[in-house]
Amino acid sequence: MTVDRLLPTPEAHDLLDLTRELATRELAGKVDDFEARGEFPREVLRTLGRSGLLGLPYPEEAGGAGQPYEVYVQVLETLATTWLSIAEAVSVHTLSCLPVAYFGTPEQRKMLPDMLGGELLGAFALSEPQGGSDAAALTTKAVLSSSGDWEVTGTKAWITHSGFADFYNLFCRTGGPGPKGISCLLADAGTPGLSPQQRERLMGLRSSAPAQVVLDAARVPRDRLVGAEGEGFAIAMKALDAGRLGIAACAVGLAQAALDYAASYAREREQFGQPIGRFQGLGFMLADMGTQISAARALLITAARLKDAGRPFSIEAAKAKLFATDVAMKVTTDAVQVLGGAGFVSDHPAERWFREAKVLQIVEGTNQIQRMVIARSLLG
Ligand code: CAA
């Protein structure tokens, strides 16, 4: 179904048209094969980068496209209707560019055109094996060595693009315990002592490539500190606020794909002498799916507009991520139900979307963390 969108400019309409065209030409024919083999589509991302899709919300003077978040999230949504792993990769890459774009030194910012053009793929290394939700407790340590470089030791976990990324944002402890002891370092993939591990075997989103990154006295040049020492946790949180809008957009796109497929199936499939969608039980189910998706999209766009207006948006981003990903889980579950047995076999994409929706309730802050953020804002 074509979504009736109120976009802010004619340019935004052209961008959405371009995204749909790229999705049809570059993604649709590859998704099944790549997901079945669990292959990471690095070349596809390069193509999207050359088409300008990997730096959309960053200023033009930095090499980005200067698009508002309101538009960027709808581009992500459109990609996600065709291939969630690609939309998630674009979202994580965009998140990974944020520390340098907004906190980097002039020298670090010289990398931005290649980052935002997609020649350099990014990773955001915050989580660790013993702590994902409690990010302020991270233990990866960075100390200034006698040579003047940072020496980084520890293990990062669930790092999207690990092994494929060209640069890593390493959130490390450079001071005492708690959030104020954390700094952000920008490490090149070739950093001695930085070793991506074997990729995780995932339930869904199999073309995505998370893996651990082991840092064994990895040497990062002193001038690769991003922001001030001790500012790393605040940088990570600001990046994640924006990243959560990206995950919400992925969820809306995935849910829309599942609804469109289920509705089309319900129009074609006949039982008891009529299309199954004519039975009220299924018709109402489809109506609820459509309503939930519209509500999730509205919440997402409201949060994105707050960000575009320079207003606080953390709480609205948490609500959008929470609601949209819960909707994606519900809608993909119901899509399987509408298809019946056909929903449970891999001849149809519904079972893949169902598996993929689950991870969206977990990544970039579990939905329990989002509820915690929202509850704290209500209770003070
Ligand atoms: N923006 C700016 N600053 C923020 C902030 C935000 N959104 N949220 C918190 N801070 C600041 C606070 O103001 C506080 O600073 P002050 O003391 O100066 O006021 C400081 O950070 C500590 O804040 P909290 O006391 O709220 O910190 P907390 O330890 O209670 O944790 C949390 C808060 C929200 C639970 C946070 O730990 C969190 O978001 N956890 C989830 C982490 C997460 O999403 N991880 C997924 C990462 S994705 C990844 O690594 C893989 C990948 O490939 C992308």
Coordinates of C-alpha atoms and ligand atoms in Angstrom, one line a residue:
M1 CA 0.0 0.0 0.0
T2 CA 1.3 3.5 -0.8
V3 CA 1.5 5.5 2.4
D4 CA 0.0 9.0 2.1
R5 CA 2.8 11.1 3.5
L6 CA 2.9 14.8 4.4
L7 CA 6.5 15.6 3.6
P8 CA 7.9 19.1 4.2
T9 CA 9.5 19.8 0.7
P10 CA 9.2 18.7 -2.9
E11 CA 12.9 17.6 -2.5
A12 CA 11.8 15.2 0.2
H13 CA 9.2 13.6 -2.2
D14 CA 12.0 13.2 -4.7
L15 CA 14.2 11.5 -2.1
L16 CA 11.5 9.1 -1.1
D17 CA 10.9 8.3 -4.8
L18 CA 14.7 7.7 -5.2
T19 CA 14.7 5.4 -2.1
R20 CA 11.8 3.4 -3.5
E21 CA 13.6 3.0 -6.8
L22 CA 16.8 2.0 -5.2
A23 CA 14.9 -0.5 -3.0
T24 CA 13.3 -2.1 -6.0
R25 CA 16.5 -2.1 -8.1
E26 CA 19.2 -2.9 -5.5
L27 CA 17.5 -4.6 -2.6
A28 CA 14.4 -6.5 -3.6
G29 CA 16.3 -9.1 -5.7
K30 CA 19.0 -9.7 -3.1
V31 CA 17.2 -9.8 0.3
D32 CA 16.1 -13.5 0.3
D33 CA 19.4 -14.9 -0.9
F34 CA 21.6 -12.7 1.4
E35 CA 19.3 -13.4 4.5
A36 CA 19.3 -17.1 3.8
R37 CA 23.1 -17.2 3.6
G38 CA 23.6 -14.6 6.3
E39 CA 25.9 -12.6 4.1
F40 CA 26.6 -9.0 5.0
P41 CA 25.8 -6.7 1.9
R42 CA 28.7 -4.3 2.1
E43 CA 28.5 -3.5 -1.7
V44 CA 24.8 -2.6 -1.4
L45 CA 25.7 -0.1 1.4
R46 CA 28.4 1.4 -0.8
T47 CA 25.8 1.9 -3.6
L48 CA 23.4 3.6 -1.1
G49 CA 26.3 5.8 0.1
R50 CA 27.1 6.9 -3.5
S51 CA 23.4 7.7 -3.9
G52 CA 23.6 10.0 -0.8
L53 CA 21.6 7.8 1.6
L54 CA 24.3 7.3 4.3
G55 CA 24.7 10.9 5.5
L56 CA 21.1 12.2 5.1
P57 CA 20.6 14.1 8.4
Y58 CA 24.1 15.7 8.6
P59 CA 24.9 19.3 7.4
E60 CA 25.9 19.7 3.7
E61 CA 29.1 21.5 4.7
A62 CA 30.2 18.3 6.5
G63 CA 29.4 16.1 3.4
G64 CA 25.8 15.2 4.4
A65 CA 22.5 15.9 2.7
G66 CA 21.2 18.4 5.2
Q67 CA 17.8 16.6 5.5
P68 CA 15.6 16.9 8.5
Y69 CA 15.2 13.8 10.7
E70 CA 11.5 13.9 9.8
V71 CA 12.6 13.0 6.2
Y72 CA 15.5 10.7 7.1
V73 CA 13.3 8.4 9.3
Q74 CA 10.8 8.0 6.4
V75 CA 13.7 7.0 4.1
L76 CA 14.7 4.4 6.6
E77 CA 11.1 3.2 6.9
T78 CA 11.0 2.8 3.1
L79 CA 14.2 0.8 3.1
A80 CA 12.9 -1.4 6.0
T81 CA 9.8 -2.4 4.0
T82 CA 12.2 -4.1 1.6
W83 CA 15.1 -5.2 3.7
L84 CA 15.4 -4.6 7.4
S85 CA 19.1 -5.5 7.7
I86 CA 19.9 -2.7 5.2
A87 CA 17.8 -0.1 7.0
E88 CA 19.3 -1.1 10.4
A89 CA 22.8 -0.9 8.8
V90 CA 22.0 2.6 7.6
S91 CA 20.7 3.6 11.0
V92 CA 23.7 2.2 12.9
H93 CA 26.1 3.8 10.5
T94 CA 24.3 7.2 10.8
L95 CA 24.5 6.8 14.6
S96 CA 28.2 6.0 14.4
C97 CA 28.9 9.2 12.5
L98 CA 27.3 11.4 15.2
P99 CA 30.2 11.6 17.7
V100 CA 32.7 12.9 15.1
A101 CA 30.1 15.1 13.4
Y102 CA 29.1 16.9 16.6
F103 CA 32.0 16.5 19.0
G104 CA 35.0 15.8 16.8
T105 CA 38.1 18.0 16.4
P106 CA 38.6 19.8 13.1
E107 CA 41.2 17.1 12.2
Q108 CA 38.8 14.2 13.0
R109 CA 36.0 16.0 11.0
K110 CA 38.2 15.7 7.9
M111 CA 37.0 12.1 7.8
L112 CA 33.4 13.1 7.6
P113 CA 32.9 13.3 3.8
D114 CA 34.1 9.7 3.5
M115 CA 32.0 8.6 6.5
L116 CA 28.9 10.4 5.3
G117 CA 29.4 9.2 1.7
G118 CA 29.6 5.6 2.9
E119 CA 33.2 4.9 1.8
L120 CA 34.0 4.4 5.5
L121 CA 31.5 2.3 7.4
G122 CA 31.1 2.9 11.1
A123 CA 30.5 0.9 14.3
F124 CA 29.3 2.0 17.7
A125 CA 31.1 0.0 20.5
L126 CA 29.3 0.7 23.8
S127 CA 27.9 -2.6 25.0
E128 CA 30.1 -5.3 26.7
P129 CA 29.5 -9.0 27.4
Q130 CA 28.8 -8.3 31.1
G131 CA 26.8 -5.1 30.6
G132 CA 24.5 -3.8 27.9
S133 CA 21.7 -2.0 29.7
D134 CA 23.9 -0.6 32.4
A135 CA 26.1 1.2 30.0
A136 CA 27.6 3.4 32.7
A137 CA 29.2 0.4 34.3
L138 CA 31.4 -0.5 31.2
T139 CA 34.8 -1.8 32.0
T140 CA 36.9 -1.5 28.8
K141 CA 39.9 0.6 30.0
A142 CA 41.9 3.2 28.1
V143 CA 45.1 4.6 29.6
L144 CA 47.6 7.0 28.2
S145 CA 50.8 4.9 27.6
S146 CA 54.4 6.2 27.8
S147 CA 54.4 6.7 24.0
G148 CA 51.5 9.1 24.4
D149 CA 48.9 6.8 22.7
W150 CA 45.7 5.4 24.3
E151 CA 46.1 1.8 25.2
V152 CA 42.7 0.1 25.2
T153 CA 41.9 -3.2 26.8
G154 CA 38.6 -4.9 27.1
T155 CA 35.8 -6.6 25.1
K156 CA 32.9 -5.0 23.3
A157 CA 29.8 -7.1 22.5
W158 CA 26.9 -7.0 19.9
I159 CA 28.8 -4.6 17.7
T160 CA 27.0 -4.2 14.4
H161 CA 29.4 -4.1 11.5
S162 CA 32.2 -5.6 13.6
G163 CA 34.8 -6.9 11.1
F164 CA 33.3 -4.8 8.3
A165 CA 33.5 -1.4 9.8
D166 CA 36.3 1.0 8.9
F167 CA 36.0 3.0 12.1
Y168 CA 34.9 2.2 15.6
N169 CA 33.6 4.5 18.3
L170 CA 35.1 3.0 21.4
F171 CA 33.5 4.0 24.7
C172 CA 36.1 3.3 27.4
R173 CA 36.8 4.0 31.0
T174 CA 39.5 6.7 31.3
G175 CA 38.6 7.8 34.8
G176 CA 36.8 6.6 37.9
P177 CA 33.6 4.6 38.1
G178 CA 30.2 5.7 36.7
P179 CA 29.2 7.8 33.7
K180 CA 31.7 10.6 34.3
G181 CA 34.7 8.2 33.9
I182 CA 33.9 7.3 30.3
S183 CA 35.4 8.8 27.2
C184 CA 34.9 8.2 23.4
L185 CA 37.9 7.2 21.2
L186 CA 37.8 7.0 17.4
A187 CA 39.7 3.9 16.3
D188 CA 40.5 2.8 12.7
A189 CA 39.7 -0.8 11.8
G190 CA 43.5 -1.4 11.3
T191 CA 44.3 -0.4 14.9
P192 CA 46.9 -2.9 16.2
G193 CA 45.3 -5.0 19.0
L194 CA 41.7 -4.4 17.8
S195 CA 40.3 -7.8 16.8
P196 CA 36.7 -8.4 15.6
Q197 CA 35.5 -11.9 16.6
Q198 CA 33.3 -14.4 14.8
R199 CA 29.9 -13.1 13.9
E200 CA 26.9 -14.1 16.1
R201 CA 24.5 -16.6 14.6
L202 CA 21.2 -14.7 14.8
M203 CA 17.5 -15.8 14.9
G204 CA 16.7 -13.1 12.4
L205 CA 18.3 -10.1 10.7
R206 CA 20.9 -12.5 9.6
S207 CA 22.6 -10.3 7.0
S208 CA 23.4 -7.9 9.8
A209 CA 26.8 -8.6 11.3
P210 CA 27.1 -8.2 15.1
A211 CA 30.2 -9.6 16.7
Q212 CA 32.4 -9.0 19.7
V213 CA 35.5 -6.8 19.4
V214 CA 38.5 -7.7 21.5
L215 CA 40.8 -4.9 22.5
D216 CA 44.2 -6.2 23.6
A217 CA 46.3 -3.2 24.5
A218 CA 44.9 -1.6 21.2
R219 CA 46.8 1.5 20.5
V220 CA 44.7 4.5 19.5
P221 CA 46.5 7.8 18.8
R222 CA 46.1 10.4 21.6
D223 CA 44.4 12.9 19.2
R224 CA 41.6 10.4 18.5
L225 CA 39.8 11.4 21.8
V226 CA 36.3 12.6 20.6
G227 CA 34.9 15.3 22.8
A228 CA 36.4 16.0 26.3
E229 CA 37.8 13.3 28.6
G230 CA 34.8 12.1 30.7
E231 CA 32.2 13.2 28.1
G232 CA 31.9 9.8 26.5
F233 CA 28.7 8.7 28.3
A234 CA 26.8 11.9 27.4
I235 CA 28.0 11.5 23.8
A236 CA 26.8 7.9 23.7
M237 CA 23.4 8.9 25.2
K238 CA 22.9 11.7 22.7
A239 CA 23.8 9.4 19.8
L240 CA 21.4 6.8 21.1
D241 CA 18.6 9.3 21.4
A242 CA 18.9 9.8 17.7
G243 CA 19.6 6.2 17.0
R244 CA 16.3 5.1 18.7
L245 CA 14.4 7.2 16.1
G246 CA 16.2 5.1 13.5
I247 CA 15.2 1.8 15.1
A248 CA 11.6 3.0 15.4
A249 CA 11.6 3.8 11.7
C250 CA 12.9 0.3 10.9
A251 CA 10.0 -1.1 13.0
V252 CA 7.4 1.0 11.2
G253 CA 8.7 -0.1 7.8
L254 CA 8.8 -3.8 8.8
A255 CA 5.3 -3.7 10.2
Q256 CA 4.0 -1.9 7.0
A257 CA 5.6 -4.7 4.9
A258 CA 3.9 -7.3 7.0
L259 CA 0.5 -5.6 6.8
D260 CA 0.7 -5.1 3.0
Y261 CA 1.5 -8.7 2.5
A262 CA -1.2 -10.0 4.9
A263 CA -3.9 -7.7 3.4
S264 CA -3.0 -8.9 -0.1
Y265 CA -3.1 -12.5 1.0
A266 CA -6.5 -12.0 2.7
R267 CA -7.9 -10.5 -0.6
E268 CA -6.7 -13.5 -2.7
R269 CA -7.1 -16.5 -0.4
E270 CA -10.6 -18.0 -0.4
Q271 CA -12.2 -20.3 2.2
F272 CA -15.8 -21.1 2.6
G273 CA -16.5 -19.6 -0.8
Q274 CA -15.1 -16.1 -0.1
P275 CA -11.8 -14.2 0.4
I276 CA -10.7 -14.7 4.0
G277 CA -10.4 -11.0 4.6
R278 CA -14.2 -10.7 4.3
F279 CA -14.5 -12.6 7.6
Q280 CA -14.8 -10.1 10.3
G281 CA -12.3 -11.9 12.5
L282 CA -9.5 -11.2 9.9
G283 CA -10.8 -7.9 8.7
F284 CA -10.8 -6.5 12.2
M285 CA -7.3 -7.9 12.8
L286 CA -6.0 -6.1 9.6
A287 CA -7.8 -2.9 10.7
D288 CA -6.0 -3.0 14.1
M289 CA -2.7 -3.6 12.4
G290 CA -3.1 -0.6 10.1
T291 CA -4.2 1.6 13.0
Q292 CA -1.3 0.6 15.2
I293 CA 1.2 1.3 12.4
S294 CA -0.3 4.8 11.7
A295 CA -0.1 5.6 15.4
A296 CA 3.6 4.4 15.6
R297 CA 4.5 6.5 12.5
A298 CA 2.8 9.5 14.0
L299 CA 4.7 9.1 17.3
L300 CA 8.0 8.7 15.3
I301 CA 7.4 11.8 13.2
T302 CA 6.5 13.9 16.2
A303 CA 9.7 12.9 17.9
A304 CA 11.7 13.6 14.8
R305 CA 10.1 17.0 14.4
L306 CA 11.0 17.9 18.0
K307 CA 14.7 17.0 17.2
D308 CA 14.6 19.0 14.0
A309 CA 13.3 22.0 15.9
G310 CA 16.2 21.7 18.4
R311 CA 13.9 20.9 21.2
P312 CA 14.5 18.1 23.8
F313 CA 13.3 14.8 22.2
S314 CA 14.9 12.0 24.3
I315 CA 11.7 11.0 26.0
E316 CA 9.6 11.1 22.8
A317 CA 12.4 9.1 21.1
A318 CA 12.2 6.5 23.8
K319 CA 8.3 6.4 23.4
A320 CA 8.6 6.0 19.6
K321 CA 11.2 3.2 19.9
L322 CA 9.1 1.4 22.5
F323 CA 5.8 1.7 20.8
A324 CA 6.9 1.2 17.2
T325 CA 8.9 -1.9 18.0
D326 CA 6.1 -3.4 20.1
V327 CA 3.8 -2.7 17.2
A328 CA 6.2 -4.4 14.8
M329 CA 6.2 -7.5 17.0
K330 CA 2.4 -7.6 17.2
V331 CA 1.8 -6.8 13.5
T332 CA 4.3 -9.4 12.3
T333 CA 2.8 -12.0 14.7
D334 CA -0.7 -11.3 13.3
A335 CA 0.6 -11.4 9.7
V336 CA 1.7 -14.9 10.3
Q337 CA -1.7 -15.7 11.7
V338 CA -3.5 -14.2 8.7
L339 CA -1.4 -16.4 6.4
G340 CA -2.1 -19.5 8.5
G341 CA 0.2 -22.4 7.6
A342 CA 1.6 -20.3 4.7
G343 CA 2.9 -17.9 7.4
F344 CA 5.0 -20.6 9.0
V345 CA 7.0 -21.6 6.0
S346 CA 9.8 -19.7 4.4
D347 CA 8.2 -19.6 0.9
H348 CA 6.6 -16.5 2.3
P349 CA 8.5 -13.6 4.0
A350 CA 6.0 -13.4 7.0
E351 CA 8.0 -15.9 9.1
R352 CA 11.3 -13.9 8.5
W353 CA 9.6 -10.6 9.4
F354 CA 8.3 -12.2 12.6
R355 CA 11.8 -13.3 13.5
E356 CA 13.3 -10.0 12.6
A357 CA 10.7 -7.9 14.7
K358 CA 11.9 -9.5 17.9
V359 CA 15.4 -8.0 17.8
L360 CA 14.0 -4.5 17.4
Q361 CA 12.5 -4.8 20.9
I362 CA 16.0 -5.4 22.2
V363 CA 18.6 -3.3 20.2
E364 CA 19.7 0.2 21.1
G365 CA 18.2 -0.1 24.6
T366 CA 15.7 -2.8 25.4
N367 CA 12.1 -1.8 25.6
Q368 CA 12.4 -2.2 29.4
I369 CA 15.2 0.5 29.3
Q370 CA 12.9 2.8 27.2
R371 CA 10.1 2.3 29.8
M372 CA 12.7 3.2 32.6
V373 CA 13.6 6.4 30.7
I374 CA 10.0 7.4 30.3
A375 CA 9.0 6.5 33.9
R376 CA 11.9 8.6 35.3
S377 CA 10.8 11.6 33.3
L378 CA 7.3 11.2 34.8
L379 CA 8.4 10.6 38.3
G380 CA 11.5 12.9 38.5
Ligands
CAA1 N1 21.4 12.8 26.8 C1 22.4 13.5 27.4 N2 22.9 13.1 28.6 C2 22.3 12.1 29.2 C3 21.2 11.4 28.6 C4 20.8 11.8 27.3 N3 19.8 11.2 26.7 N4 20.8 10.4 29.5 C5 21.6 10.5 30.6 N5 22.5 11.5 30.4 C6 23.4 12.0 31.4 C7 22.7 12.4 32.7 O1 22.2 13.7 32.6 C8 23.7 12.2 33.7 O2 24.6 13.3 33.8 P1 24.6 14.3 35.1 O3 25.0 13.4 36.2 O4 25.6 15.3 34.7 O5 23.2 14.8 35.2 C9 24.5 11.0 33.2 O6 24.3 11.0 31.8 C10 24.1 9.7 33.9 O7 22.7 9.5 33.6 P2 21.8 8.5 34.4 O8 22.0 8.7 35.9 O9 20.4 8.6 33.9 O10 22.5 7.1 34.0 P3 22.1 5.6 34.3 O11 23.4 4.9 34.6 O12 21.0 5.6 35.3 O13 21.7 5.0 32.9 C11 20.3 4.6 31.0 C12 20.7 5.6 32.1 C13 19.2 5.4 30.2 C14 19.7 3.3 31.6 C15 21.5 4.2 30.0 O14 22.4 3.5 30.7 C16 21.0 3.5 28.8 O15 20.5 4.1 27.9 N6 21.2 2.2 28.8 C17 21.0 1.4 27.5 C18 22.2 1.4 26.7 C19 21.9 1.0 25.3 O16 21.0 1.5 24.7 N7 22.8 0.2 24.7 C20 22.7 -0.2 23.3 C21 23.9 0.2 22.6 S1 23.8 -0.3 21.0 C22 25.3 -1.0 20.7 O17 26.2 -0.9 21.4 C23 25.4 -1.9 19.5 C24 25.3 -1.3 18.1 O18 25.8 -1.9 17.2 C25 24.6 -0.1 17.9

